[in-house]
Tab-separated table of C-alpha atoms in Angstrom:
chain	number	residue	atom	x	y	z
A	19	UNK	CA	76.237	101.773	69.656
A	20	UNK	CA	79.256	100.457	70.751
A	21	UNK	CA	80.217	99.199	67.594
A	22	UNK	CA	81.035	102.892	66.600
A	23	UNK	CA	83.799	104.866	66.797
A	24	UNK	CA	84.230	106.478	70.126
A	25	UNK	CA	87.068	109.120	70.627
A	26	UNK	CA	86.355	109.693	74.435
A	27	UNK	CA	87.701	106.217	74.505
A	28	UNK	CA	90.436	105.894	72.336
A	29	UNK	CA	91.201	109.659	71.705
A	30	UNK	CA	90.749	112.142	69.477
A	31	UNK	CA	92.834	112.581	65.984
A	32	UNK	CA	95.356	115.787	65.402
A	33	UNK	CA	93.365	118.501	64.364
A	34	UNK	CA	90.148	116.519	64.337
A	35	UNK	CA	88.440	119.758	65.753
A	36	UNK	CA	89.770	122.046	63.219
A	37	UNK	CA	88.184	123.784	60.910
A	38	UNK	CA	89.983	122.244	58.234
A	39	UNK	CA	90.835	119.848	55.747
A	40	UNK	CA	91.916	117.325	58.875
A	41	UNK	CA	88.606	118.264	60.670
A	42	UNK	CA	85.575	115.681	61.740
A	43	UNK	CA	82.960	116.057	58.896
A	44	UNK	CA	79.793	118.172	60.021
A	45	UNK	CA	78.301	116.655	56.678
A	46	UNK	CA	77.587	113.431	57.675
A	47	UNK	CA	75.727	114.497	61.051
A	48	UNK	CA	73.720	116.952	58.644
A	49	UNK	CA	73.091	113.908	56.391
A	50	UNK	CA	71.907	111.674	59.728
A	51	UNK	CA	69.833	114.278	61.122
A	52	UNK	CA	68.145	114.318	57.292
A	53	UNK	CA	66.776	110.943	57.597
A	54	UNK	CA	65.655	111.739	61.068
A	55	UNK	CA	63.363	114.546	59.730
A	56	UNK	CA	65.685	117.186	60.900
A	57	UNK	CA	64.262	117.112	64.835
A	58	UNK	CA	67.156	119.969	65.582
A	59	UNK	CA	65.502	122.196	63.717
A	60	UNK	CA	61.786	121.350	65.918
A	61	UNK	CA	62.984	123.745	68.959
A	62	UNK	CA	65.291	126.922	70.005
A	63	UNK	CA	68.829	126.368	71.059
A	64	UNK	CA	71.719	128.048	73.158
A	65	UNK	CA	74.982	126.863	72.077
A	66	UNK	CA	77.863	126.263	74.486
A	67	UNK	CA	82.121	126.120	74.084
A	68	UNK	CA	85.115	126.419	75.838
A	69	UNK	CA	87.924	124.633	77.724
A	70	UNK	CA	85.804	125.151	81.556
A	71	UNK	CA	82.652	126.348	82.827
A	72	UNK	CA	80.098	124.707	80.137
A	73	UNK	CA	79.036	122.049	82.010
A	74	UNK	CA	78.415	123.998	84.767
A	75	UNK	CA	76.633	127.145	83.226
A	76	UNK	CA	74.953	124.881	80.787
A	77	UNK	CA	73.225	123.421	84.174
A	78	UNK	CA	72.619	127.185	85.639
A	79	UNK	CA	70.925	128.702	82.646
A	80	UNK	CA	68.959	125.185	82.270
A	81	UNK	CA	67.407	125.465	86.081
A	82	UNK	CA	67.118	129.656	85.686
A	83	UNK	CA	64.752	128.460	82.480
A	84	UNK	CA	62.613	126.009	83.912
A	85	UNK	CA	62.185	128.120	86.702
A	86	UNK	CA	60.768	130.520	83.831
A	87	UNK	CA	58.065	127.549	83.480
A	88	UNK	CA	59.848	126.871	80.249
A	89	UNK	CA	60.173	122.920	79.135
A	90	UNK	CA	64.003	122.488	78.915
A	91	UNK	CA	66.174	119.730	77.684
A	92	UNK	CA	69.694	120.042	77.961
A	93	UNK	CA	72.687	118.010	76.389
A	94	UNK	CA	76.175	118.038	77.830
A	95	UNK	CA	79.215	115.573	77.553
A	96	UNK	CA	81.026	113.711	79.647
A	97	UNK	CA	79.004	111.979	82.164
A	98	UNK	CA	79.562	110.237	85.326
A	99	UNK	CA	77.753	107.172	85.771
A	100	UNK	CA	75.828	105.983	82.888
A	101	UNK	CA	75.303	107.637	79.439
A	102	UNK	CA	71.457	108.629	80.628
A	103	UNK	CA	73.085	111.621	82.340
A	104	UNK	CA	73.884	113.534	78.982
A	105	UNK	CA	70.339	114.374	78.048
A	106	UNK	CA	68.049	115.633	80.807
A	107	UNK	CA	64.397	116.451	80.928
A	108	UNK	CA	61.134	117.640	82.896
A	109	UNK	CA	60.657	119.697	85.667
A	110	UNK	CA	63.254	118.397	88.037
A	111	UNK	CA	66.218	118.321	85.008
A	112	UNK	CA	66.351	114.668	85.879
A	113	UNK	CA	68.431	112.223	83.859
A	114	UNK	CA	66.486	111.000	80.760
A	115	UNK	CA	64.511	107.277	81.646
A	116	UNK	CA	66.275	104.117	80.685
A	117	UNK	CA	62.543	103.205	79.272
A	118	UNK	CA	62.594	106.509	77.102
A	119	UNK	CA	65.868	106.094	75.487
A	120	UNK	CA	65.885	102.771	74.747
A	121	UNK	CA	62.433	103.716	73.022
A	122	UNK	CA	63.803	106.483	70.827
A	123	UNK	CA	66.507	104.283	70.039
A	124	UNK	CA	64.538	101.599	68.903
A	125	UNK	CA	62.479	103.768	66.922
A	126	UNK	CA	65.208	105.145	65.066
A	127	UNK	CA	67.507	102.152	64.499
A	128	UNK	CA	66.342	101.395	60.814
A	129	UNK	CA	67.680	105.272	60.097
A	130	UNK	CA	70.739	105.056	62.010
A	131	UNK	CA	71.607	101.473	60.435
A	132	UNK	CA	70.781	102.651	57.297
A	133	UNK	CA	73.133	105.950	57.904
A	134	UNK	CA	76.064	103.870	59.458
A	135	UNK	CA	76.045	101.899	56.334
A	136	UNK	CA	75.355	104.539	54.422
A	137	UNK	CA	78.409	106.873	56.035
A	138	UNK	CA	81.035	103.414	55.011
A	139	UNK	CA	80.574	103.190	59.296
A	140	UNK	CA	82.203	106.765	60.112
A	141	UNK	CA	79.725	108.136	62.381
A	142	UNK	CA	80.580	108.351	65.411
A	143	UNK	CA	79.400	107.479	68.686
A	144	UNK	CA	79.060	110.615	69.662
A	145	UNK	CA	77.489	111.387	66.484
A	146	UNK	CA	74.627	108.927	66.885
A	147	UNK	CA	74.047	109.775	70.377
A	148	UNK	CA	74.189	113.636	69.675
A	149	UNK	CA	71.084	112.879	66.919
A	150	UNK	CA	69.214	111.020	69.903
A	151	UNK	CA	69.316	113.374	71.999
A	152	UNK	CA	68.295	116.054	68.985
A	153	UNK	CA	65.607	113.470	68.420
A	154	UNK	CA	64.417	112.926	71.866
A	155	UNK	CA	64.307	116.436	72.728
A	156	UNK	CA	61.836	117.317	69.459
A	157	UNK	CA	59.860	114.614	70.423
A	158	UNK	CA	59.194	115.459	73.897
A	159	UNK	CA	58.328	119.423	72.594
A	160	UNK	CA	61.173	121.024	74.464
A	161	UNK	CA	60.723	124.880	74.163
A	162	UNK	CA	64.702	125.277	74.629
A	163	UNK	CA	67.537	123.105	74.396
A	164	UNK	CA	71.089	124.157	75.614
A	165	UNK	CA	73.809	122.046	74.047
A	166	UNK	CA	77.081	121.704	75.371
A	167	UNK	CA	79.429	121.208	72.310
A	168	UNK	CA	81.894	118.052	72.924
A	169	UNK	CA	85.568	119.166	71.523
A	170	UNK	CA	86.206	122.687	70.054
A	171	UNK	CA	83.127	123.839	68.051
A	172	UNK	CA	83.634	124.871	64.410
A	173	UNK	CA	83.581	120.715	63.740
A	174	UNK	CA	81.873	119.549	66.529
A	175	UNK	CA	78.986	117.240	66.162
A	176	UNK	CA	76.538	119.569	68.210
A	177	UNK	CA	77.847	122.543	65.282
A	178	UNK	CA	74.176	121.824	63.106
A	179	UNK	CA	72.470	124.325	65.283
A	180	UNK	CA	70.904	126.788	62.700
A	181	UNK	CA	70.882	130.752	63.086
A	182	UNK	CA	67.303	130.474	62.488
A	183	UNK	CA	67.229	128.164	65.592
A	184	UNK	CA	69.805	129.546	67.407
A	185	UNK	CA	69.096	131.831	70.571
A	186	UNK	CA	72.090	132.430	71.716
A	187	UNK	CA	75.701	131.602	71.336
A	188	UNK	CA	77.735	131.065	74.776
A	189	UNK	CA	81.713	130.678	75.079
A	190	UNK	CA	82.914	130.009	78.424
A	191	UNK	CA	86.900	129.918	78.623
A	192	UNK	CA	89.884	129.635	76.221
A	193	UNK	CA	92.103	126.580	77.621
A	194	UNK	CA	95.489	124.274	76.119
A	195	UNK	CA	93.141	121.496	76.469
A	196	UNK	CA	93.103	119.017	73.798
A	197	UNK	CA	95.775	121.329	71.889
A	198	UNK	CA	96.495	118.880	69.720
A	199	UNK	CA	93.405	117.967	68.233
A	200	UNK	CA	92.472	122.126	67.620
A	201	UNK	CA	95.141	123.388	66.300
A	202	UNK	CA	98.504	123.483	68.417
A	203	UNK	CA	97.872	126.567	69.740
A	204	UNK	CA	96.365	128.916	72.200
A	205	UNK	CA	94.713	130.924	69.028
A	206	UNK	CA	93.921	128.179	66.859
A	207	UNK	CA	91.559	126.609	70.250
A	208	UNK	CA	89.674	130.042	70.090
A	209	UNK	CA	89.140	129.831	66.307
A	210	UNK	CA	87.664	126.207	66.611
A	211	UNK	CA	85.568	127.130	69.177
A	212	UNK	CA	84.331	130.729	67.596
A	213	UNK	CA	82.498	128.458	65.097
A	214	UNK	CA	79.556	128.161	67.050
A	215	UNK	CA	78.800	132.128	66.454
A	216	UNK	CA	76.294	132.152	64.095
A	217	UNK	CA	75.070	135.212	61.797
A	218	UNK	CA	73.205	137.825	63.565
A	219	UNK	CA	72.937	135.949	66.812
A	220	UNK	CA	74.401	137.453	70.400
A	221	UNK	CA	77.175	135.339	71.677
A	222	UNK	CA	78.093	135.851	75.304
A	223	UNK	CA	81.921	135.638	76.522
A	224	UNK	CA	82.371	133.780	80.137
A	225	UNK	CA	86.315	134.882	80.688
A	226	UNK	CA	88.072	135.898	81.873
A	227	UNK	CA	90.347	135.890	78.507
A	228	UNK	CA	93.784	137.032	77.089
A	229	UNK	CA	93.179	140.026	75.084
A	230	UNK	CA	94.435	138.151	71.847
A	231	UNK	CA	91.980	135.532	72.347
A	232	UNK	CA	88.807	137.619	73.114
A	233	UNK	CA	89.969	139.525	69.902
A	234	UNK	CA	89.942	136.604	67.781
A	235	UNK	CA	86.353	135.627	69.439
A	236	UNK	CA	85.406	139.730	68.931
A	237	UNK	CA	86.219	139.406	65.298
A	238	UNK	CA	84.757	136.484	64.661
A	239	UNK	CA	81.623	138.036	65.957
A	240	UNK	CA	81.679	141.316	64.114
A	241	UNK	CA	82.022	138.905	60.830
A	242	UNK	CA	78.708	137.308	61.593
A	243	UNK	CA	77.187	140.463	62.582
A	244	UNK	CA	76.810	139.100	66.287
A	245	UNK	CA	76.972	141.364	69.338
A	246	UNK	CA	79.051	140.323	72.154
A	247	UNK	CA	78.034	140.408	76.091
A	248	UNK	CA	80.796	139.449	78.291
A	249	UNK	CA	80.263	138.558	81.487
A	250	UNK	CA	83.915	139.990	82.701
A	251	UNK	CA	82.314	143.785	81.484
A	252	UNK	CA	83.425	146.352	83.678
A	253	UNK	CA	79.163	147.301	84.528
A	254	UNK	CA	79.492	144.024	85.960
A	255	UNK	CA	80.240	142.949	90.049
A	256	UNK	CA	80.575	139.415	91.390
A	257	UNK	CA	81.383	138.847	95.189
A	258	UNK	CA	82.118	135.755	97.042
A	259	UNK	CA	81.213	136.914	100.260
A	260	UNK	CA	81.608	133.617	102.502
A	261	UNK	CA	81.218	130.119	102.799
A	262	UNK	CA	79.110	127.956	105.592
A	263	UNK	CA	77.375	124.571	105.578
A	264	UNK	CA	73.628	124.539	105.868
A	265	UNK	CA	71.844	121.386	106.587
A	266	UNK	CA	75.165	119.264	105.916
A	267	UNK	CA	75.142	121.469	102.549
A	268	UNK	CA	78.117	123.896	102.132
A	269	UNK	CA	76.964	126.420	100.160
A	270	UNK	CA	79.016	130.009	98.966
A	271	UNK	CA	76.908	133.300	99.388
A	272	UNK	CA	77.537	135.720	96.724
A	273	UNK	CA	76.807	138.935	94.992
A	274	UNK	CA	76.251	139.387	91.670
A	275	UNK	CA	75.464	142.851	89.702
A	276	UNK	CA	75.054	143.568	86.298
A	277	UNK	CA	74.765	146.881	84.575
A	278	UNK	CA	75.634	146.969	81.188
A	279	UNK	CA	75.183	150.044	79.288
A	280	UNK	CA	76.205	148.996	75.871
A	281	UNK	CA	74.366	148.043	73.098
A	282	UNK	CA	72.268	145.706	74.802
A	283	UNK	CA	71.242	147.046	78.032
A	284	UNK	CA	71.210	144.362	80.976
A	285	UNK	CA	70.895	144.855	84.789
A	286	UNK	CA	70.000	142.924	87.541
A	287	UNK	CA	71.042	142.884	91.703
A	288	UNK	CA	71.338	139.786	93.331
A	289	UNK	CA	72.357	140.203	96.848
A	290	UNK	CA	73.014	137.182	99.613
A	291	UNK	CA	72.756	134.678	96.284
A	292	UNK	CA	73.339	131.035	97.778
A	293	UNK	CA	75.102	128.848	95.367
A	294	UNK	CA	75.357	125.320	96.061
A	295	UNK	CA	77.846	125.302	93.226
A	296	UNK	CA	81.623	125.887	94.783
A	297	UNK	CA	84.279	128.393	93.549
A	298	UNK	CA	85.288	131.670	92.542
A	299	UNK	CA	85.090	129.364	88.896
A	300	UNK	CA	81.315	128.572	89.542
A	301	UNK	CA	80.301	132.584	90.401
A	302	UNK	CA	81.991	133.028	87.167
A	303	UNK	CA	80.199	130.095	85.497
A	304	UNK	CA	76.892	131.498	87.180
A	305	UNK	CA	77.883	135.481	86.194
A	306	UNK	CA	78.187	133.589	82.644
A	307	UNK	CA	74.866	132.175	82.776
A	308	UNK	CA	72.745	135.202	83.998
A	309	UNK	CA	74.159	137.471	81.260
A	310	UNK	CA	72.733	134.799	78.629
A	311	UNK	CA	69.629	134.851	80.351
A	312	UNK	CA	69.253	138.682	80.453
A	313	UNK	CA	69.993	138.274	76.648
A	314	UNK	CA	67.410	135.714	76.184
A	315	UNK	CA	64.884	138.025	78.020
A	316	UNK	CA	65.779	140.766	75.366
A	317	UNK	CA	64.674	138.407	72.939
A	318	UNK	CA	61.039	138.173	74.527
A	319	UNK	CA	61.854	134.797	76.537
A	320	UNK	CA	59.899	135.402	79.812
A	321	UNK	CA	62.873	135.275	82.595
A	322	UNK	CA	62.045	137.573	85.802
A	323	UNK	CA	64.740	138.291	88.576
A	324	UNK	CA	63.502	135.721	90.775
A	325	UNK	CA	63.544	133.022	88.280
A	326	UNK	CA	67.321	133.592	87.693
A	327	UNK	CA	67.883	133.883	91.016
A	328	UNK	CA	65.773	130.596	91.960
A	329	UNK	CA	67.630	128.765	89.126
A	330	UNK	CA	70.996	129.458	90.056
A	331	UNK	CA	70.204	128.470	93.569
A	332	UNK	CA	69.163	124.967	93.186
A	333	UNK	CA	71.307	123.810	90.697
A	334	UNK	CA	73.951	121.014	91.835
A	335	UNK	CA	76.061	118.725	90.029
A	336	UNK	CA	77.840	116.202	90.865
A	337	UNK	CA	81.603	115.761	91.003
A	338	UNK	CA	82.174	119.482	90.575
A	339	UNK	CA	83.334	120.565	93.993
A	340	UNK	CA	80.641	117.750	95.551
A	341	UNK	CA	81.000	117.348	99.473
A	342	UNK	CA	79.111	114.498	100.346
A	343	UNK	CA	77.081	114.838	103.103
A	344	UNK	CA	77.773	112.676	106.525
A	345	UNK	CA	75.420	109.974	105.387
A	346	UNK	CA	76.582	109.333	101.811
A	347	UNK	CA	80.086	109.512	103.577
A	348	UNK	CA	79.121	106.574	106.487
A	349	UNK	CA	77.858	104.615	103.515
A	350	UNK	CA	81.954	103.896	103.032
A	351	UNK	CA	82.009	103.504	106.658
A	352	UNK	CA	83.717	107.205	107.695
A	353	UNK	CA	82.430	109.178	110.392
A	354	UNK	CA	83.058	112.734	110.729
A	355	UNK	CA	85.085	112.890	107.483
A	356	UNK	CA	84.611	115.772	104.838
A	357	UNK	CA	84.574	114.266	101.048
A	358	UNK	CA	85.216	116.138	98.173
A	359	UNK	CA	84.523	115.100	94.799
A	360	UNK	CA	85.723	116.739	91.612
A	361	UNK	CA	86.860	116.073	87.996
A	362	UNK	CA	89.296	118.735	87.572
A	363	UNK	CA	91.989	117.449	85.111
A	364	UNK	CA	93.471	120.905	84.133
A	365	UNK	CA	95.747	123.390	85.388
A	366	UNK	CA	92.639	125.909	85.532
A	367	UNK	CA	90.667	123.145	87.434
A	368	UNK	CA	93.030	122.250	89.539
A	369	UNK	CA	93.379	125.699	90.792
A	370	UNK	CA	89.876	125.669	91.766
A	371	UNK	CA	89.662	122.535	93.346
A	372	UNK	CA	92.621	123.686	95.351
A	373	UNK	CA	91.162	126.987	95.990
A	374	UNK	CA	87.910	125.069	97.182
A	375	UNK	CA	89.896	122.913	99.679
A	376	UNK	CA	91.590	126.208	101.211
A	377	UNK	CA	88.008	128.264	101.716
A	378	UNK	CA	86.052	124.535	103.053
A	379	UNK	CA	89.011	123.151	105.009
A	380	UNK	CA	91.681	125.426	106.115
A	381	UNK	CA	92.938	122.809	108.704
A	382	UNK	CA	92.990	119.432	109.675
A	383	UNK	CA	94.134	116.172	108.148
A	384	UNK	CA	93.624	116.653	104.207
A	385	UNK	CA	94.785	113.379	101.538
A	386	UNK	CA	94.171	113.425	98.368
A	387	UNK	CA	93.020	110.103	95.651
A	388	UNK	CA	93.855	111.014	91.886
A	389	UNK	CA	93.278	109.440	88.617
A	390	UNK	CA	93.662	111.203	85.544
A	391	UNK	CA	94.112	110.239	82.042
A	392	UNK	CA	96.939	109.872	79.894
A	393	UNK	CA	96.974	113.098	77.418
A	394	UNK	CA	96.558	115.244	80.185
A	395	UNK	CA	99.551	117.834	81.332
A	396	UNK	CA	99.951	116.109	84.779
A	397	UNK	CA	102.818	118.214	85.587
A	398	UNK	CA	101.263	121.769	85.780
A	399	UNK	CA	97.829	120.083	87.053
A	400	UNK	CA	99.579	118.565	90.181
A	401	UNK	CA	101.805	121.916	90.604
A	402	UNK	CA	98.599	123.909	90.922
A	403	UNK	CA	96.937	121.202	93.154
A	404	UNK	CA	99.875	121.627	95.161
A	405	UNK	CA	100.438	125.053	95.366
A	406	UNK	CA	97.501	125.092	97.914
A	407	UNK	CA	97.190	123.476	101.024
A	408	UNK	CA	99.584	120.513	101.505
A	409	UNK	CA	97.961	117.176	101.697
A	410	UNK	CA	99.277	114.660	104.341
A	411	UNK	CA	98.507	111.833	102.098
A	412	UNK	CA	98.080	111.329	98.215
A	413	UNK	CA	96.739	108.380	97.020
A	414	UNK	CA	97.442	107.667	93.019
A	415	UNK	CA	94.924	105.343	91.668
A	416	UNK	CA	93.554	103.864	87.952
A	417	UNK	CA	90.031	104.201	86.926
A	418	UNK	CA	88.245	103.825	83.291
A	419	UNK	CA	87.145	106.396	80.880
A	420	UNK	CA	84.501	106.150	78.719
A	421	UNK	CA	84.213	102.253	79.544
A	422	UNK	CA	87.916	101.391	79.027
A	423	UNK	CA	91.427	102.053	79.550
A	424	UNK	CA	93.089	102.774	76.493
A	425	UNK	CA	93.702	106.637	78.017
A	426	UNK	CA	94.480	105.732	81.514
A	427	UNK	CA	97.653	106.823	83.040
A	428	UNK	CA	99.134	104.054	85.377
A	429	UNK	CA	100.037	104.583	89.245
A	430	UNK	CA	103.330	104.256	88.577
A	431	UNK	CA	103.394	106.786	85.884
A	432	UNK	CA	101.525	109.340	87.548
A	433	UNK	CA	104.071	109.225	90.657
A	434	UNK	CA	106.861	111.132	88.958
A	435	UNK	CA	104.474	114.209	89.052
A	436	UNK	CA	103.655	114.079	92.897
């Protein structure tokens, strides 16, 4: 594997997520997943873009299903700590086992040595490992997989997904991330990732949006014949109410109400919801992820109120908005200290993390420790951070991404932002 290509590391070309002539080549991943029997087409699928929020409501409508009693597996990109964290399984949604993948790797490497060869060595890493987890989630007999696209979605490696497999298509936000490598522009990042709608297949809109960009989403939908939900529909209600720590766990209580009267009819009331999940972004994220799974309900999936409600309750994930609690924080020797881990690296994230900081810790000593990567814009990310509450402290630091350094901004170079 690490002989491949890998963009997360060294960066991704101009345009490479465009629907065009300079875009990544869905053939070969159709080709791959050929000579691996085709193991995407073993099991139903919801499909999830945007700039923010997929991550996040990939891991809400993942717990509401397996609350459902359905067998889930769920694939979503970046990860943390080790690779294992992009494909999870059972019960529990726990990262798949070191024994497992290495198994399912093994048993495939004839195919995929054959393929890199095959492909002149232009598959990708994420390629390869996007066909694993295809693989691995067939073989295990997963009644649902939701798959987090990686970059855009029109040429994205996760873009294989059949309407005949497809249960739903999900797009979260609209974002100038990665600009460069969809299209330039604000419009040409919604076009890329509109190519996940599929024909005659419901695709639900997270939003908020500009009303340019949910038009080009809109008419991308009424060309494949796909009805839109949006989860910023005026039948809809979502309340933060307040925010407390219980058992060393801060968690946000919330309303959420949905009454859609449209062409697909969805309601549900969920009073006094307690999210573990942080943010006026993460009740959005889980408003997003309840309207898919009142969709997938219309489509005979067996989802009651209280599974939703159970689901987005115990999901957690970590380094979005993650306090640690007092004994993960004396295990680096601090004592009645409040840390806050996150991995926002946008101007939209950084607006959350910031608006985070202000409901959890109006007052008292507050520094900050930042590493971001190169192609980021640093400038309107450390405005936003700023805008908030004024830390007494900020620490600039270097850290690795994807295993290397290639896209790491320096100290130094990070300064002239603060």
């Amino acid at each position: 594997m690490e002989r491949l290509r890998n963009y997360e590391r060294i960066g991704v070309p101009r345009g490479a997520g465009t629907d065009s002539g300079d875009g990544f080549d869905l053939g070969r991943m159709r080709r791959l997943l050929r000579r691996l029997g085709d193991p995407h087409a073993q099991f139903k699928a919801v499909h999830i873009a945007g700039t923010k929020g997929k991550g996040s409501s990939a891991a809400f409508l993942s717990n509401i299903l397996r609350e459902g009693g359905y067998k889930v597996g769920c694939y979503t990109s970046p990860h943390l700590l080790t690779i294992r964290e992009r494909i999870s399984l059972g019960r529990n949604g726990d990262p798949v086992s070191a024994e497992l993948l290495r198994d399912t790797f093994h048993g495939a490497k004839g195919v995929l040595d054959q393929s890199i060869e095959l492909e002149n060595g232009a598959l990708t890493h994420f390629e390869v490992f996007t066909a694993l987890a295809f693989l691995l989630f067939s073989q295990e007999k997963v009644d649902i997989a939701i798959i987090e696209a990686g970059l855009g979605g029109a040429r994205d490696a996760t873009n294989v997904i059949r309407s005949s497999e497809l249960a739903a298509s999900v797009l979260t936000s609209i974002g100038e991330e990665h600009l460069a490598a969809l299209g330039g522009s604000l419009e040409s990042v919604a076009m890329a990732k509109s190519g996940i709608i599929k024909q005659g297949r419901p695709v639900i809109i997270g939003g908020p949006l500009e009303e340019k960009i949910e038009r080009i989403i809109k008419d991308r939908a009424s060309v494949m014949n796909s009805s839109v939900i949006s989860a910023c529909d005026p039948g809809i209600r979502s309340i933060l109410k307040c925010f407390a720590r219980e058992d060393d766990e801060p968690r946000q209580t919330c309303d959420i109400v949905v009454d859609i009267q449209k062409d697909m009819k969805l309601s549900i009331k969920l009073h006094d919801l307690k999210l573990h999940m942080l943010g006026a972004h993460q009740l959005q994220n889980a408003v997003t992820a309840t309207c898919t799974a009142l969709c997938l309900s219309k489509q005979g999936w067996r989802i009651s109120d209280a599974s939703i409600r159970a689901g987005l309750e115990r999901t957690k994930l970590h380094g979005r908005n993650q306090f640690l609690t007092q004994k993960e924080a004396s295990a680096f020797g601090l004592q009645e200290v409040s840390l806050l881990v996150d991995g926002a690296h946008t101007e939209a994230s950084a607006k959350g993390l910031s608006d985070v900081i202000r409901m959890a810790h109006p007052d008292g000593p507050l520094a900050l420790v930042v590493a971001m990567a190169s192609d980021k814009d640093h400038l309107a990310f450390a405005r936003q951070l700023l805008s908030g509450r004024r830390p007494d402290i900020v620490l600039l630091i270097e850290t690795s991404i994807a295993g290397g350094k290639s896209r790491t901004i320096s100290a130094s170079a990070l300064k002239i932002y603060g």
